[in-house]
XYZ file of C-alpha atoms in Angstrom:
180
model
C 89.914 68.861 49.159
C 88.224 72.242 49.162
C 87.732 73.853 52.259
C 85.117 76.391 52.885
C 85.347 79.268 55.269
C 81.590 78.406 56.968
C 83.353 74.478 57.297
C 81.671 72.769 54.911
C 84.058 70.528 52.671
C 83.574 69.387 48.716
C 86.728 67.359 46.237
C 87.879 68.040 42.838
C 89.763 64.834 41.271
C 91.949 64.870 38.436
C 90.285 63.349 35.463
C 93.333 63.181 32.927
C 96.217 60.914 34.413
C 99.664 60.484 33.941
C 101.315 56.932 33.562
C 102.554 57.656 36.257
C 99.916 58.306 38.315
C 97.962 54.960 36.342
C 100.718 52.640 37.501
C 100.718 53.969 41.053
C 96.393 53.067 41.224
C 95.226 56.738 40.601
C 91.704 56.549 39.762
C 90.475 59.355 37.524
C 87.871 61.415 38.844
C 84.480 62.716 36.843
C 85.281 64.193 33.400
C 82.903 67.350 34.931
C 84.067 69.860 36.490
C 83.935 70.337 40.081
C 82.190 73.997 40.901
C 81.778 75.557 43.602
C 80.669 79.202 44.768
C 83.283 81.648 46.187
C 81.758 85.391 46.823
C 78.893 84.359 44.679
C 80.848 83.838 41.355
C 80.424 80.054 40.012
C 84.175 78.547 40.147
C 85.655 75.377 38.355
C 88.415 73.346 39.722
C 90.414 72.194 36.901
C 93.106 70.445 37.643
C 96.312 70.189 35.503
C 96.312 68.409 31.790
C 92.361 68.470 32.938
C 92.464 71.758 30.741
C 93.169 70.349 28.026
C 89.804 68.118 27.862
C 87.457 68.200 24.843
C 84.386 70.390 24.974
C 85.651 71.795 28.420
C 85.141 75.088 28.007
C 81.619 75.259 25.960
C 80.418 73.082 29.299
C 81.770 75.706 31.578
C 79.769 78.113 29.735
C 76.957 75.875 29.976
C 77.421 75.717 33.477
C 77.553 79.289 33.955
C 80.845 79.139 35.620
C 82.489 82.581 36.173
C 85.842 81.896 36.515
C 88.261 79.227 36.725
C 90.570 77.929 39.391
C 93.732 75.338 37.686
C 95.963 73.931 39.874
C 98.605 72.212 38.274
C 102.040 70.103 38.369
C 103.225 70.427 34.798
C 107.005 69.735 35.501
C 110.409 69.460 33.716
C 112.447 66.504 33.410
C 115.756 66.854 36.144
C 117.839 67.031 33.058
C 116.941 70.290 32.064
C 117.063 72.170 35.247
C 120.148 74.477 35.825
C 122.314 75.710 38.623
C 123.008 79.462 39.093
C 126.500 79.170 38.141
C 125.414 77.393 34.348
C 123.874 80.572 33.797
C 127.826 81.963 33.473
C 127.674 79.842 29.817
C 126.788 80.355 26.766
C 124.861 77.039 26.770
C 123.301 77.955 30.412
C 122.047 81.096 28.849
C 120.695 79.748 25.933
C 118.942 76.734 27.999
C 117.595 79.655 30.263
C 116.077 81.627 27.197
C 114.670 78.591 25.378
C 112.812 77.251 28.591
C 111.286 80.701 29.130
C 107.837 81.313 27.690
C 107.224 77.704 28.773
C 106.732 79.129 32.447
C 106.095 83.074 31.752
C 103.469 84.691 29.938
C 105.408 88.240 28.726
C 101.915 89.593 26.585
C 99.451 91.753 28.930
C 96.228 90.509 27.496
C 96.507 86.260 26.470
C 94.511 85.915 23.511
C 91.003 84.034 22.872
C 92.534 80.580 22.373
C 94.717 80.932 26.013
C 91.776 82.308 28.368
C 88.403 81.056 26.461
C 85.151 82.322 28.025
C 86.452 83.657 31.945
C 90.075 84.188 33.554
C 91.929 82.272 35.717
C 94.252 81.792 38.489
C 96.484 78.679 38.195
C 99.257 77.294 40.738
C 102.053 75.410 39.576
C 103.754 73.177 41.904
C 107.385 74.132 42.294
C 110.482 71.871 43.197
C 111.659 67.983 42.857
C 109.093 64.479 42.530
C 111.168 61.572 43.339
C 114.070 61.587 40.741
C 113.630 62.440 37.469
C 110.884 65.537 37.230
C 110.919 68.946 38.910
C 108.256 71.235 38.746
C 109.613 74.746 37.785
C 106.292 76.554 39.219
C 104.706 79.294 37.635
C 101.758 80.794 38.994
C 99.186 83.366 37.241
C 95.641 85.566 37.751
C 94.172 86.260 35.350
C 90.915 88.440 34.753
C 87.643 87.970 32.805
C 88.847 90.630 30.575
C 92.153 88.236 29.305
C 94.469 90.886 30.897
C 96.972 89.331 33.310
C 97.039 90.916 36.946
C 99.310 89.484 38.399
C 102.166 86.152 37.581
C 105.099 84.368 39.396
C 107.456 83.255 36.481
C 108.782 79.699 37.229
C 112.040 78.944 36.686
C 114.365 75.916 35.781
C 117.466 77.513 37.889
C 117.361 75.319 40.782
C 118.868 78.310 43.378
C 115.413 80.254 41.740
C 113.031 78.833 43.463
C 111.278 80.685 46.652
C 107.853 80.072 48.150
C 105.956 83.112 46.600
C 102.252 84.850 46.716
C 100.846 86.489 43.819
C 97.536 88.576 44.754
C 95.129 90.621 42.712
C 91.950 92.365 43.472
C 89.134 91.198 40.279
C 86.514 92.846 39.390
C 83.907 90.579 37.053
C 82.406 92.572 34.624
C 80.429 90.667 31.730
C 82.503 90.233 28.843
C 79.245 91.259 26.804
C 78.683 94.199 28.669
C 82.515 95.166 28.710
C 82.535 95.272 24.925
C 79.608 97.599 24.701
């Protein structure tokens, strides 16, 4: 549900669905796009593996969308997550290093193939779903110019995870007129 400051209401639905969320009766929503208008920029709701549809980003050109907003709930099986006091081991440590870049971006600018056509922000969720998955958050804005402005690294350390805010000020510049 997307809530507008003047009241008025509109839904974005998950079109890609887990197993999961099949067995349980999900019912995929439209393989478009919601959009909707924030501050006059077009906006697309994509939500989670949703990104990772065909075509999607030539139609959001199409579209004239400006920027995209992803939230997501790509997790981590309960296996992997750590404690604070595995990261005292060799094995902790290396766990820790490997899962990185999974859930932190360290480059400045992502390249073409990671923010096609406009930026982003994104929203992972953060913290346990019933038994087995966790969600290790990780949370990102991104401009129209690729360069990342601001990101919350998620984390598989269970003792790591807060309830944080990321917040950037964007300015959208064409990406045509930007390279001139």
């Amino acid at each position: 549900l997307i809530a507008s400051p003047d009241g008025s209401c509109a839904t974005a639905r998950k079109h890609v669905l887990t197993e999961t969320e099949e067995r349980a009766g999900v019912i995929p929503g439209p393989k478009e796009q919601t959009i909707i208008e924030v501050n006059g920029l077009r906006c697309a709701v994509i939500i989670c593996a949703d990104a990772g549809i065909e075509g999607l980003h030539e139609n959001l050109k199409t579209r004239g969308v400006d920027y995209r907003l992803c939230p997501a709930g790509g997790g981590g099986k309960m296996s992997e997550m750590l404690h604070e006091a595995d990261l005292l081991t060799p094995e902790g440590r290396s766990s820790y290093e490997k899962n990185r870049p999974r859930v932190f971006k360290a480059e400045a600018i992502l390249g073409e193939k990671e923010c096609p056509h406009t930026g982003f922000a994104s929203a992972n969720a953060l913290g346990p779903v019933g038994k087995q998955t966790y969600h290790q958050g990780h949370c990102m804005i991104v401009d129209n110019q690729r360069v990342v402005r601001a990101q919350i690294p998620g984390t598989n350390v269970i003792e790591h995870m807060r309830d944080q805010m990321i917040h950037a000020e964007l300015e959208f510049v064409e990406r045509s007129a930007a390279a001139d």
